[in-house]
mmCIF file of C-alpha atoms and ligand atoms in Angstrom:
data_model
loop_
_atom_site.group_PDB
_atom_site.id
_atom_site.type_symbol
_atom_site.label_atom_id
_atom_site.label_comp_id
_atom_site.label_asym_id
_atom_site.label_seq_id
_atom_site.Cartn_x
_atom_site.Cartn_y
_atom_site.Cartn_z
ATOM 1 C CA MET Y 1 -34.626 77.640 -67.932
ATOM 2 C CA GLY Y 2 -38.921 76.840 -68.567
ATOM 3 C CA ARG Y 3 -40.262 74.962 -66.425
ATOM 4 C CA ALA Y 4 -42.841 73.110 -69.336
ATOM 5 C CA LEU Y 5 -41.257 69.936 -70.316
ATOM 6 C CA CYS Y 6 -41.050 68.816 -66.023
ATOM 7 C CA HIS Y 7 -43.497 67.496 -64.623
ATOM 8 C CA MET Y 8 -44.995 67.933 -60.478
ATOM 9 C CA PRO Y 9 -47.571 65.035 -59.111
ATOM 10 C CA ARG Y 10 -51.071 67.319 -57.940
ATOM 11 C CA GLY Y 11 -50.761 69.671 -55.681
ATOM 12 C CA GLU Y 12 -46.603 69.897 -55.737
ATOM 13 C CA LEU Y 13 -47.118 73.144 -56.985
ATOM 14 C CA LYS Y 14 -48.707 74.205 -54.601
ATOM 15 C CA ALA Y 15 -46.383 74.140 -52.251
ATOM 16 C CA LEU Y 16 -44.110 74.975 -54.809
ATOM 17 C CA ALA Y 17 -45.487 78.498 -54.884
ATOM 18 C CA MET Y 18 -45.842 79.084 -51.042
ATOM 19 C CA THR Y 19 -42.058 78.262 -50.411
ATOM 20 C CA ASP Y 20 -40.619 79.781 -53.526
ATOM 21 C CA GLU Y 21 -42.161 82.463 -50.552
ATOM 22 C CA ILE Y 22 -40.742 81.367 -48.212
ATOM 23 C CA ILE Y 23 -37.175 80.609 -48.720
ATOM 24 C CA PRO Y 24 -35.120 82.634 -50.836
ATOM 25 C CA THR Y 25 -33.386 80.780 -54.134
ATOM 26 C CA ALA Y 26 -30.292 79.631 -54.671
ATOM 27 C CA ALA Y 27 -30.491 79.987 -58.261
ATOM 28 C CA ALA Y 28 -27.583 83.296 -58.497
ATOM 29 C CA ALA Y 29 -25.117 80.384 -56.423
ATOM 30 C CA SER Y 30 -22.716 79.138 -57.315
ATOM 31 C CA ALA Y 31 -22.085 75.577 -55.554
ATOM 32 C CA PRO Y 32 -25.540 73.764 -54.540
ATOM 33 C CA VAL Y 33 -26.491 75.886 -51.023
ATOM 34 C CA PRO Y 34 -27.415 73.348 -48.067
ATOM 35 C CA LYS Y 35 -30.518 74.162 -46.206
ATOM 36 C CA ASP Y 36 -29.883 77.269 -43.124
ATOM 37 C CA TRP Y 37 -31.182 74.471 -40.925
ATOM 38 C CA ILE Y 38 -29.043 72.211 -41.569
ATOM 39 C CA MET Y 39 -26.044 73.871 -41.128
ATOM 40 C CA ALA Y 40 -27.111 75.188 -37.812
ATOM 41 C CA ILE Y 41 -26.812 71.613 -36.340
ATOM 42 C CA ALA Y 42 -24.211 71.255 -34.285
ATOM 43 C CA PRO Y 43 -22.652 67.381 -35.884
ATOM 44 C CA TYR Y 44 -22.624 64.207 -33.978
ATOM 45 C CA VAL Y 45 -19.952 63.764 -31.219
ATOM 46 C CA PRO Y 46 -19.456 60.087 -31.120
ATOM 47 C CA GLY Y 47 -17.508 58.265 -28.269
ATOM 48 C CA LYS Y 48 -13.809 57.498 -27.686
ATOM 49 C CA SER Y 49 -12.949 53.851 -28.805
ATOM 50 C CA LYS Y 50 -9.177 54.668 -28.083
ATOM 51 C CA THR Y 51 -6.925 57.016 -26.525
ATOM 52 C CA ASP Y 52 -5.347 60.319 -28.037
ATOM 53 C CA ASP Y 53 -1.994 58.878 -28.833
ATOM 54 C CA GLY Y 54 -4.377 55.643 -30.222
ATOM 55 C CA ARG Y 55 -3.914 52.572 -27.718
ATOM 56 C CA SER Y 56 -7.153 50.702 -27.319
ATOM 57 C CA VAL Y 57 -8.181 50.823 -23.635
ATOM 58 C CA SER Y 58 -11.700 49.811 -21.157
ATOM 59 C CA LYS Y 59 -13.951 51.808 -23.405
ATOM 60 C CA LEU Y 60 -16.095 53.393 -21.140
ATOM 61 C CA SER Y 61 -17.885 56.299 -23.396
ATOM 62 C CA SER Y 62 -20.752 54.640 -25.171
ATOM 63 C CA ASN Y 63 -23.465 53.330 -22.756
ATOM 64 C CA GLU Y 64 -22.163 50.143 -24.439
ATOM 65 C CA ASN Y 65 -22.876 46.425 -22.441
ATOM 66 C CA PRO Y 66 -19.760 45.485 -21.675
ATOM 67 C CA PHE Y 67 -20.490 41.554 -21.401
ATOM 68 C CA GLY Y 68 -20.902 41.645 -25.393
ATOM 69 C CA THR Y 69 -24.587 40.534 -26.425
ATOM 70 C CA SER Y 70 -26.736 37.316 -25.785
ATOM 71 C CA GLU Y 71 -25.219 34.414 -27.306
ATOM 72 C CA HIS Y 72 -28.003 32.839 -28.881
ATOM 73 C CA ALA Y 73 -27.813 36.913 -30.532
ATOM 74 C CA ARG Y 74 -24.216 35.322 -31.558
ATOM 75 C CA GLU Y 75 -25.424 32.573 -33.458
ATOM 76 C CA ALA Y 76 -28.347 34.228 -35.319
ATOM 77 C CA PHE Y 77 -26.587 37.087 -36.712
ATOM 78 C CA ARG Y 78 -23.607 34.738 -37.292
ATOM 79 C CA SER Y 79 -25.572 31.985 -39.447
ATOM 80 C CA ALA Y 80 -27.669 34.706 -41.437
ATOM 81 C CA ALA Y 81 -23.992 35.412 -43.270
ATOM 82 C CA MET Y 82 -25.502 32.820 -46.029
ATOM 83 C CA THR Y 83 -28.215 35.568 -47.036
ATOM 84 C CA LEU Y 84 -25.797 38.822 -47.403
ATOM 85 C CA GLU Y 85 -27.469 38.986 -51.494
ATOM 86 C CA ARG Y 86 -30.706 38.825 -50.122
ATOM 87 C CA TYR Y 87 -32.322 42.100 -49.021
ATOM 88 C CA PRO Y 88 -33.827 42.073 -45.431
ATOM 89 C CA ASP Y 89 -37.942 41.676 -45.570
ATOM 90 C CA SER Y 90 -38.446 46.006 -45.465
ATOM 91 C CA ALA Y 91 -41.465 44.156 -42.903
ATOM 92 C CA ALA Y 92 -40.115 43.463 -40.830
ATOM 93 C CA VAL Y 93 -42.071 40.458 -39.883
ATOM 94 C CA ASP Y 94 -40.605 38.689 -37.106
ATOM 95 C CA LEU Y 95 -38.589 41.258 -35.101
ATOM 96 C CA ARG Y 96 -42.367 42.561 -35.482
ATOM 97 C CA GLU Y 97 -44.063 39.859 -34.055
ATOM 98 C CA ALA Y 98 -40.895 38.779 -31.686
ATOM 99 C CA LEU Y 99 -41.544 42.227 -29.643
ATOM 100 C CA ALA Y 100 -44.910 42.290 -29.668
ATOM 101 C CA ALA Y 101 -45.325 38.194 -28.414
ATOM 102 C CA ALA Y 102 -42.561 39.664 -25.424
ATOM 103 C CA HIS Y 103 -44.386 42.605 -24.987
ATOM 104 C CA GLY Y 104 -48.333 42.056 -25.435
ATOM 105 C CA LEU Y 105 -48.292 44.871 -28.129
ATOM 106 C CA ASP Y 106 -50.176 44.936 -31.146
ATOM 107 C CA PRO Y 107 -47.787 44.116 -34.361
ATOM 108 C CA ALA Y 108 -49.759 46.435 -37.122
ATOM 109 C CA ARG Y 109 -48.666 49.603 -34.482
ATOM 110 C CA ILE Y 110 -44.645 48.663 -33.997
ATOM 111 C CA ILE Y 111 -42.570 51.078 -35.633
ATOM 112 C CA TYR Y 112 -38.034 49.843 -36.902
ATOM 113 C CA GLY Y 113 -35.432 51.870 -38.458
ATOM 114 C CA THR Y 114 -31.537 51.590 -37.531
ATOM 115 C CA GLY Y 115 -31.737 52.325 -34.199
ATOM 116 C CA SER Y 116 -33.839 53.564 -32.401
ATOM 117 C CA ASP Y 117 -32.157 57.296 -33.744
ATOM 118 C CA GLU Y 118 -33.627 56.957 -36.939
ATOM 119 C CA VAL Y 119 -37.034 56.180 -34.999
ATOM 120 C CA LEU Y 120 -36.419 59.899 -33.392
ATOM 121 C CA HIS Y 121 -35.593 60.871 -36.607
ATOM 122 C CA MET Y 122 -38.596 59.936 -38.806
ATOM 123 C CA ALA Y 123 -40.964 60.985 -35.261
ATOM 124 C CA ALA Y 124 -39.967 64.906 -36.044
ATOM 125 C CA GLY Y 125 -39.907 64.218 -40.053
ATOM 126 C CA ALA Y 126 -43.278 62.972 -40.390
ATOM 127 C CA PHE Y 127 -44.812 65.637 -36.979
ATOM 128 C CA ALA Y 128 -42.553 68.387 -37.988
ATOM 129 C CA GLY Y 129 -41.433 70.946 -40.196
ATOM 130 C CA PRO Y 130 -40.112 74.174 -41.174
ATOM 131 C CA GLY Y 131 -41.022 77.213 -38.042
ATOM 132 C CA ASP Y 132 -42.764 73.867 -36.306
ATOM 133 C CA GLU Y 133 -41.204 74.265 -32.341
ATOM 134 C CA ILE Y 134 -38.947 70.623 -30.782
ATOM 135 C CA VAL Y 135 -39.096 70.378 -26.879
ATOM 136 C CA TYR Y 136 -36.886 68.849 -24.925
ATOM 137 C CA SER Y 137 -35.031 69.382 -21.969
ATOM 138 C CA ARG Y 138 -31.152 71.148 -21.175
ATOM 139 C CA PHE Y 139 -29.282 68.166 -20.706
ATOM 140 C CA GLY Y 140 -31.162 66.314 -23.228
ATOM 141 C CA PHE Y 141 -30.563 63.473 -25.190
ATOM 142 C CA SER Y 142 -28.193 64.812 -27.979
ATOM 143 C CA VAL Y 143 -30.066 63.760 -31.164
ATOM 144 C CA TYR Y 144 -32.970 65.602 -29.902
ATOM 145 C CA PRO Y 145 -31.399 68.711 -31.574
ATOM 146 C CA ILE Y 146 -30.387 67.335 -34.864
ATOM 147 C CA ALA Y 147 -33.936 65.602 -35.620
ATOM 148 C CA THR Y 148 -35.240 69.136 -35.040
ATOM 149 C CA ARG Y 149 -32.706 70.892 -37.378
ATOM 150 C CA ARG Y 150 -32.981 68.244 -39.620
ATOM 151 C CA VAL Y 151 -36.643 69.081 -40.552
ATOM 152 C CA GLY Y 152 -36.350 73.140 -40.607
ATOM 153 C CA ALA Y 153 -38.297 72.646 -36.736
ATOM 154 C CA ILE Y 154 -37.507 75.294 -34.023
ATOM 155 C CA PRO Y 155 -35.358 73.772 -30.833
ATOM 156 C CA VAL Y 156 -37.114 74.769 -27.520
ATOM 157 C CA VAL Y 157 -34.900 73.454 -24.856
ATOM 158 C CA ALA Y 158 -36.597 73.639 -20.840
ATOM 159 C CA PRO Y 159 -34.315 74.449 -18.230
ATOM 160 C CA ASP Y 160 -33.595 71.819 -15.787
ATOM 161 C CA LYS Y 161 -33.708 70.983 -12.392
ATOM 162 C CA ASP Y 162 -30.232 70.070 -10.461
ATOM 163 C CA TYR Y 163 -29.672 67.508 -14.563
ATOM 164 C CA ALA Y 164 -33.255 65.947 -13.962
ATOM 165 C CA THR Y 165 -35.949 66.890 -16.607
ATOM 166 C CA ASP Y 166 -37.765 69.682 -15.176
ATOM 167 C CA VAL Y 167 -41.943 68.285 -16.296
ATOM 168 C CA ASP Y 168 -43.370 71.940 -15.865
ATOM 169 C CA ALA Y 169 -40.374 73.901 -17.505
ATOM 170 C CA ILE Y 170 -41.505 71.590 -20.148
ATOM 171 C CA LEU Y 171 -44.960 72.617 -19.993
ATOM 172 C CA ALA Y 172 -43.963 76.164 -20.155
ATOM 173 C CA CYS Y 173 -42.685 76.045 -22.979
ATOM 174 C CA VAL Y 174 -45.121 74.391 -25.195
ATOM 175 C CA THR Y 175 -47.588 76.461 -27.552
ATOM 176 C CA GLU Y 176 -50.004 76.034 -30.310
ATOM 177 C CA ARG Y 177 -46.340 75.953 -32.269
ATOM 178 C CA THR Y 178 -44.825 72.899 -30.815
ATOM 179 C CA ARG Y 179 -45.224 69.658 -32.175
ATOM 180 C CA LEU Y 180 -43.043 67.201 -30.793
ATOM 181 C CA VAL Y 181 -42.225 66.296 -27.401
ATOM 182 C CA PHE Y 182 -39.159 64.849 -27.040
ATOM 183 C CA ILE Y 183 -38.029 62.725 -23.184
ATOM 184 C CA ALA Y 184 -35.446 60.362 -22.938
ATOM 185 C CA ASN Y 185 -36.565 58.568 -19.420
ATOM 186 C CA PRO Y 186 -33.985 57.408 -18.529
ATOM 187 C CA ASN Y 187 -32.664 60.318 -19.684
ATOM 188 C CA ASN Y 188 -29.076 60.334 -20.911
ATOM 189 C CA PRO Y 189 -26.373 61.936 -20.673
ATOM 190 C CA THR Y 190 -27.363 62.592 -17.141
ATOM 191 C CA GLY Y 191 -29.107 59.628 -16.102
ATOM 192 C CA THR Y 192 -31.917 61.097 -14.137
ATOM 193 C CA PHE Y 193 -35.821 59.379 -14.072
ATOM 194 C CA CYS Y 194 -39.184 60.829 -14.385
ATOM 195 C CA THR Y 195 -41.498 59.260 -12.403
ATOM 196 C CA ARG Y 196 -44.955 57.770 -13.896
ATOM 197 C CA ALA Y 197 -46.787 59.529 -11.915
ATOM 198 C CA GLU Y 198 -44.980 62.470 -13.384
ATOM 199 C CA ILE Y 199 -44.986 61.415 -17.035
ATOM 200 C CA ALA Y 200 -48.405 61.146 -17.195
ATOM 201 C CA ARG Y 201 -49.202 64.321 -15.333
ATOM 202 C CA LEU Y 202 -47.234 65.887 -18.574
ATOM 203 C CA HIS Y 203 -49.260 63.421 -20.400
ATOM 204 C CA ALA Y 204 -52.176 64.677 -19.393
ATOM 205 C CA ALA Y 205 -50.935 68.455 -19.741
ATOM 206 C CA LEU Y 206 -50.170 68.086 -23.329
ATOM 207 C CA PRO Y 207 -51.824 69.889 -26.261
ATOM 208 C CA ALA Y 208 -53.879 66.563 -27.911
ATOM 209 C CA HIS Y 209 -52.012 67.429 -31.662
ATOM 210 C CA VAL Y 210 -48.371 67.732 -30.090
ATOM 211 C CA LEU Y 211 -46.249 63.920 -30.260
ATOM 212 C CA LEU Y 212 -45.212 62.485 -26.680
ATOM 213 C CA VAL Y 213 -42.018 61.400 -27.544
ATOM 214 C CA ILE Y 214 -40.725 59.236 -25.065
ATOM 215 C CA ASP Y 215 -37.373 57.598 -25.563
ATOM 216 C CA GLN Y 216 -37.509 54.518 -23.106
ATOM 217 C CA ALA Y 217 -33.087 53.530 -24.585
ATOM 218 C CA TYR Y 218 -32.277 52.699 -21.265
ATOM 219 C CA ALA Y 219 -35.674 51.145 -20.040
ATOM 220 C CA GLU Y 220 -34.658 47.741 -19.265
ATOM 221 C CA TYR Y 221 -31.836 48.933 -16.838
ATOM 222 C CA LEU Y 222 -34.815 49.831 -14.013
ATOM 223 C CA ASP Y 223 -36.309 47.647 -11.767
ATOM 224 C CA PRO Y 224 -38.951 46.233 -12.187
ATOM 225 C CA GLU Y 225 -41.064 48.625 -10.099
ATOM 226 C CA ASP Y 226 -40.236 52.181 -11.524
ATOM 227 C CA ASP Y 227 -41.698 51.131 -14.944
ATOM 228 C CA ASP Y 228 -42.858 54.925 -16.093
ATOM 229 C CA GLY Y 229 -46.326 54.108 -17.432
ATOM 230 C CA GLY Y 230 -44.968 55.091 -21.359
ATOM 231 C CA MET Y 231 -45.764 51.790 -23.142
ATOM 232 C CA GLU Y 232 -49.341 51.798 -21.546
ATOM 233 C CA LEU Y 233 -49.764 55.467 -22.568
ATOM 234 C CA ALA Y 234 -48.553 54.481 -26.211
ATOM 235 C CA ARG Y 235 -51.291 52.125 -26.617
ATOM 236 C CA THR Y 236 -53.953 54.065 -25.010
ATOM 237 C CA ALA Y 237 -53.110 57.534 -25.935
ATOM 238 C CA PRO Y 238 -52.535 58.654 -29.647
ATOM 239 C CA ASN Y 239 -49.893 60.737 -29.128
ATOM 240 C CA VAL Y 240 -47.692 59.468 -27.382
ATOM 241 C CA LEU Y 241 -44.924 57.237 -29.590
ATOM 242 C CA VAL Y 242 -42.205 55.846 -27.213
ATOM 243 C CA THR Y 243 -38.800 54.158 -28.414
ATOM 244 C CA ARG Y 244 -36.755 51.735 -27.639
ATOM 245 C CA THR Y 245 -33.327 50.450 -28.530
ATOM 246 C CA PHE Y 246 -31.335 46.833 -28.478
ATOM 247 C CA SER Y 247 -27.978 48.445 -28.558
ATOM 248 C CA LYS Y 248 -27.517 48.861 -24.660
ATOM 249 C CA ILE Y 249 -29.088 46.625 -22.315
ATOM 250 C CA PHE Y 250 -29.184 43.878 -25.386
ATOM 251 C CA GLY Y 251 -25.289 44.645 -26.876
ATOM 252 C CA LEU Y 252 -26.263 44.972 -30.267
ATOM 253 C CA ALA Y 253 -25.366 48.672 -30.625
ATOM 254 C CA SER Y 254 -22.796 47.983 -34.415
ATOM 255 C CA ALA Y 255 -26.978 45.699 -35.496
ATOM 256 C CA ARG Y 256 -28.909 49.320 -35.826
ATOM 257 C CA VAL Y 257 -31.754 47.371 -34.485
ATOM 258 C CA GLY Y 258 -34.197 50.363 -33.020
ATOM 259 C CA TRP Y 259 -38.349 50.584 -32.384
ATOM 260 C CA GLY Y 260 -41.506 52.332 -31.992
ATOM 261 C CA TYR Y 261 -44.914 51.479 -30.563
ATOM 262 C CA ALA Y 262 -47.436 53.910 -31.429
ATOM 263 C CA SER Y 263 -51.676 54.631 -32.388
ATOM 264 C CA ALA Y 264 -52.175 52.430 -35.809
ATOM 265 C CA GLU Y 265 -52.376 56.919 -36.939
ATOM 266 C CA VAL Y 266 -48.772 57.507 -35.764
ATOM 267 C CA ILE Y 267 -46.684 54.012 -37.279
ATOM 268 C CA ASP Y 268 -48.409 54.652 -40.356
ATOM 269 C CA ALA Y 269 -47.388 58.382 -40.654
ATOM 270 C CA MET Y 270 -44.564 57.018 -39.731
ATOM 271 C CA HIS Y 271 -43.357 54.898 -42.522
ATOM 272 C CA ARG Y 272 -44.783 56.906 -45.067
ATOM 273 C CA ILE Y 273 -40.637 58.561 -44.465
ATOM 274 C CA ARG Y 274 -38.344 55.039 -43.295
ATOM 275 C CA GLN Y 275 -36.257 53.827 -45.244
ATOM 276 C CA PRO Y 276 -37.907 51.387 -47.332
ATOM 277 C CA PHE Y 277 -35.013 48.390 -45.836
ATOM 278 C CA SER Y 278 -33.123 49.273 -42.739
ATOM 279 C CA PHE Y 279 -30.561 46.771 -40.353
ATOM 280 C CA SER Y 280 -29.656 42.950 -41.740
ATOM 281 C CA ILE Y 281 -31.103 40.383 -42.132
ATOM 282 C CA ALA Y 282 -28.639 39.095 -39.448
ATOM 283 C CA ALA Y 283 -29.351 41.949 -37.041
ATOM 284 C CA SER Y 284 -32.868 41.249 -37.365
ATOM 285 C CA GLN Y 285 -32.665 37.534 -36.376
ATOM 286 C CA ALA Y 286 -29.800 38.615 -33.464
ATOM 287 C CA ALA Y 287 -31.997 41.050 -32.225
ATOM 288 C CA VAL Y 288 -35.202 38.283 -32.296
ATOM 289 C CA ALA Y 289 -32.556 36.435 -30.277
ATOM 290 C CA ALA Y 290 -31.867 38.678 -27.592
ATOM 291 C CA VAL Y 291 -35.857 39.400 -27.448
ATOM 292 C CA LYS Y 292 -36.097 35.621 -26.252
ATOM 293 C CA ASP Y 293 -33.358 35.538 -24.406
ATOM 294 C CA THR Y 294 -34.025 37.298 -20.967
ATOM 295 C CA GLY Y 295 -31.531 35.728 -18.438
ATOM 296 C CA PHE Y 296 -29.458 37.349 -20.522
ATOM 297 C CA VAL Y 297 -30.837 40.833 -20.206
ATOM 298 C CA GLU Y 298 -31.945 39.637 -16.183
ATOM 299 C CA ARG Y 299 -27.935 39.146 -15.301
ATOM 300 C CA CYS Y 300 -26.539 42.399 -16.693
ATOM 301 C CA ARG Y 301 -29.197 44.303 -15.407
ATOM 302 C CA LEU Y 302 -28.274 42.760 -11.659
ATOM 303 C CA HIS Y 303 -25.177 43.534 -12.539
ATOM 304 C CA ASN Y 304 -25.077 46.996 -13.823
ATOM 305 C CA ARG Y 305 -27.779 47.823 -10.265
ATOM 306 C CA GLU Y 306 -25.242 47.151 -8.147
ATOM 307 C CA TRP Y 307 -21.919 48.840 -9.713
ATOM 308 C CA ARG Y 308 -23.633 51.758 -9.985
ATOM 309 C CA ALA Y 309 -24.390 51.785 -6.818
ATOM 310 C CA ARG Y 310 -21.317 50.859 -5.656
ATOM 311 C CA PHE Y 311 -20.211 53.798 -8.112
ATOM 312 C CA GLU Y 312 -21.949 56.285 -7.059
ATOM 313 C CA ALA Y 313 -20.716 55.263 -3.316
ATOM 314 C CA GLU Y 314 -17.292 56.020 -4.129
ATOM 315 C CA ILE Y 315 -18.010 59.003 -5.524
ATOM 316 C CA ALA Y 316 -20.055 60.326 -2.341
ATOM 317 C CA ALA Y 317 -17.274 59.406 -0.641
ATOM 318 C CA LEU Y 318 -15.293 62.172 -2.513
ATOM 319 C CA GLY Y 319 -18.165 64.815 -1.857
ATOM 320 C CA ASN Y 320 -14.551 66.221 0.345
ATOM 321 C CA LYS Y 321 -12.719 67.082 -3.343
ATOM 322 C CA GLY Y 322 -15.984 68.024 -4.890
ATOM 323 C CA LEU Y 323 -17.170 65.243 -6.807
ATOM 324 C CA ARG Y 324 -20.901 64.966 -7.547
ATOM 325 C CA ALA Y 325 -23.040 61.851 -8.981
ATOM 326 C CA VAL Y 326 -26.515 62.526 -10.153
ATOM 327 C CA PRO Y 327 -28.430 59.533 -9.082
ATOM 328 C CA SER Y 328 -29.042 57.549 -12.069
ATOM 329 C CA ARG Y 329 -30.854 54.972 -13.169
ATOM 330 C CA ALA Y 330 -29.423 54.561 -16.345
ATOM 331 C CA ASN Y 331 -26.466 52.461 -16.693
ATOM 332 C CA PHE Y 332 -23.916 55.052 -16.485
ATOM 333 C CA SER Y 333 -23.019 57.182 -13.712
ATOM 334 C CA LEU Y 334 -22.862 61.647 -14.796
ATOM 335 C CA VAL Y 335 -20.301 62.999 -12.334
ATOM 336 C CA LEU Y 336 -19.516 66.661 -11.196
ATOM 337 C CA PHE Y 337 -16.323 68.072 -10.994
ATOM 338 C CA GLU Y 338 -16.928 70.228 -8.667
ATOM 339 C CA GLY Y 339 -13.821 70.946 -7.181
ATOM 340 C CA GLU Y 340 -10.200 71.251 -7.312
ATOM 341 C CA THR Y 341 -10.013 69.119 -9.823
ATOM 342 C CA SER Y 342 -11.308 69.973 -13.725
ATOM 343 C CA ALA Y 343 -13.210 67.495 -15.586
ATOM 344 C CA GLU Y 344 -11.008 67.803 -17.849
ATOM 345 C CA THR Y 345 -8.074 66.982 -16.214
ATOM 346 C CA ALA Y 346 -10.005 63.883 -14.721
ATOM 347 C CA TYR Y 347 -11.496 62.730 -18.678
ATOM 348 C CA LYS Y 348 -7.502 63.461 -19.619
ATOM 349 C CA GLY Y 349 -6.171 61.025 -16.700
ATOM 350 C CA LEU Y 350 -8.435 58.184 -16.564
ATOM 351 C CA MET Y 351 -7.269 57.938 -20.319
ATOM 352 C CA ASP Y 352 -3.336 57.444 -19.335
ATOM 353 C CA ALA Y 353 -4.608 55.118 -16.350
ATOM 354 C CA GLY Y 354 -6.314 53.005 -19.702
ATOM 355 C CA TYR Y 355 -9.787 54.462 -19.545
ATOM 356 C CA ILE Y 356 -12.120 56.407 -22.129
ATOM 357 C CA VAL Y 357 -14.936 57.894 -20.035
ATOM 358 C CA ARG Y 358 -17.169 60.481 -21.673
ATOM 359 C CA TRP Y 359 -16.233 63.909 -21.141
ATOM 360 C CA LEU Y 360 -19.655 66.397 -22.817
ATOM 361 C CA PRO Y 361 -17.796 70.222 -22.934
ATOM 362 C CA GLY Y 362 -19.905 70.625 -26.451
ATOM 363 C CA GLN Y 363 -23.273 69.753 -24.259
ATOM 364 C CA GLU Y 364 -22.694 71.696 -21.322
ATOM 365 C CA LEU Y 365 -21.713 70.204 -19.153
ATOM 366 C CA PRO Y 366 -17.443 70.609 -19.261
ATOM 367 C CA HIS Y 367 -17.559 70.075 -15.651
ATOM 368 C CA GLY Y 368 -18.925 65.945 -16.377
ATOM 369 C CA LEU Y 369 -18.176 63.024 -17.039
ATOM 370 C CA ARG Y 370 -20.533 60.354 -18.702
ATOM 371 C CA ILE Y 371 -19.271 57.138 -16.912
ATOM 372 C CA THR Y 372 -20.531 53.933 -18.732
ATOM 373 C CA ILE Y 373 -21.009 51.113 -15.867
ATOM 374 C CA GLY Y 374 -18.586 48.708 -16.649
ATOM 375 C CA THR Y 375 -17.421 44.578 -15.866
ATOM 376 C CA GLU Y 376 -16.493 44.706 -12.276
ATOM 377 C CA GLU Y 377 -11.955 45.156 -12.587
ATOM 378 C CA GLU Y 378 -13.429 48.015 -14.858
ATOM 379 C CA MET Y 379 -14.978 49.583 -12.934
ATOM 380 C CA THR Y 380 -12.347 48.416 -9.529
ATOM 381 C CA GLY Y 381 -9.772 49.786 -12.147
ATOM 382 C CA LEU Y 382 -11.384 53.046 -12.372
ATOM 383 C CA ILE Y 383 -12.238 54.581 -9.128
ATOM 384 C CA ALA Y 384 -8.661 53.942 -7.755
ATOM 385 C CA ALA Y 385 -7.489 55.533 -11.023
ATOM 386 C CA LEU Y 386 -10.228 58.614 -10.071
ATOM 387 C CA ARG Y 387 -9.090 58.650 -6.422
ATOM 388 C CA LYS Y 388 -5.547 58.656 -7.699
ATOM 389 C CA ILE Y 389 -6.358 61.709 -9.860
ATOM 390 C CA VAL Y 390 -7.984 63.193 -7.034
ATOM 391 C CA ALA Y 391 -5.478 62.968 -4.580
ATOM 392 C CA ASP Y 392 -2.550 64.057 -6.275
HETATM 393 C C1 LIG U 401 -28.078 55.232 -26.822
HETATM 394 C C2 LIG U 401 -29.876 55.930 -27.519
HETATM 395 C C3 LIG U 401 -30.440 55.715 -27.974
HETATM 396 C C4 LIG U 401 -30.220 55.320 -29.963
HETATM 397 O O1 LIG U 401 -29.336 54.296 -30.067
HETATM 398 P P1 LIG U 401 -29.871 53.423 -31.464
HETATM 399 O O2 LIG U 401 -28.409 53.098 -31.644
HETATM 400 O O3 LIG U 401 -29.547 54.272 -32.243
HETATM 401 O O4 LIG U 401 -31.142 53.341 -30.826
HETATM 402 C C5 LIG U 401 -31.181 56.426 -28.488
HETATM 403 N N1 LIG U 401 -32.147 57.306 -26.524
HETATM 404 C C6 LIG U 401 -30.998 57.323 -25.896
HETATM 405 C C7 LIG U 401 -31.048 58.208 -25.049
HETATM 406 C C8 LIG U 401 -29.791 56.973 -25.726
HETATM 407 O O5 LIG U 401 -28.684 56.909 -25.192
#
């Protein structure tokens, strides 16, 4: 087939000539051929919401808010039901203004997407491509390898320091081919935290061409004095993107609202590849109402802090059974099973008792369970069940 009648925008022919050289043609295949880098992706495994035999039980596997969402957010969502036929505002003006007012930001420098997952994908898509490298920590968030491979970039995994992010190990992985560093702070699935000084040190040592993406999905669970300084860096530095979500403390996981903040130049590049229309009108209005309900957020943060501490103390008391909780700053705890009872046994025993938690063999953590901090009732019941499992 000739190309004579095909039209390509100016500049594209040269790009095509280049890719033809690197990427072999699929013309001889009998079916569409996915890119190698796509087939190298291990699909994301979500938390379960039912037991293997179909019972609905306490779901402590996805770090959702056990108190639901703000009553104001629910009301705002409901009242948007009459506009389902309308496209949402592509510019997300209401949401950006609410966020800008709440955080003291420039609304023009806020990017948004269907969950912060999409914002992470946009960062990789705008700043990395085939042959480029993206660095993240071992036991980092499981979306980073997917976002990296999706754009044909090469994942470079820095060793951890007892499950936590090791800033020096990350820096040692950075080369002139590095385009992005992803760091979740606090991190999921470990709950570990890099201090403000560590983040500042990481940023100061990174070359100017590297975009530092600080994923703050759990920022609202931190004590106020534990601010990691990420937002301040995103305000002032040309190469820092902070991402946030409404899925965790705000209890709007189903609404799929995420956002990010960075320099005008970084945000401009990301806008070029975002979906023209993102989360629904109802989702946007729920998020706007949720931002304003600071009382709800504060109650959830305090409950989480109390029950996370109690849970960690309970696990410490089971230290003689080989259990250990990685110190967490988030709304979950990673419990390691280093004694006779395996994580798999505990996972199944908890499921029988009515609690679904996250067992993570696919993330190099076959000896770990990630357990979301639930209500008082859920935590009391789960702790009793866990005690019984390790005693038997
Ligand atoms: C849950 C989570 C997210 C994103 O969730 P969205 O629902 O896509 O906003 C991002 N990063 C980390 C570390 C998370 O745990």
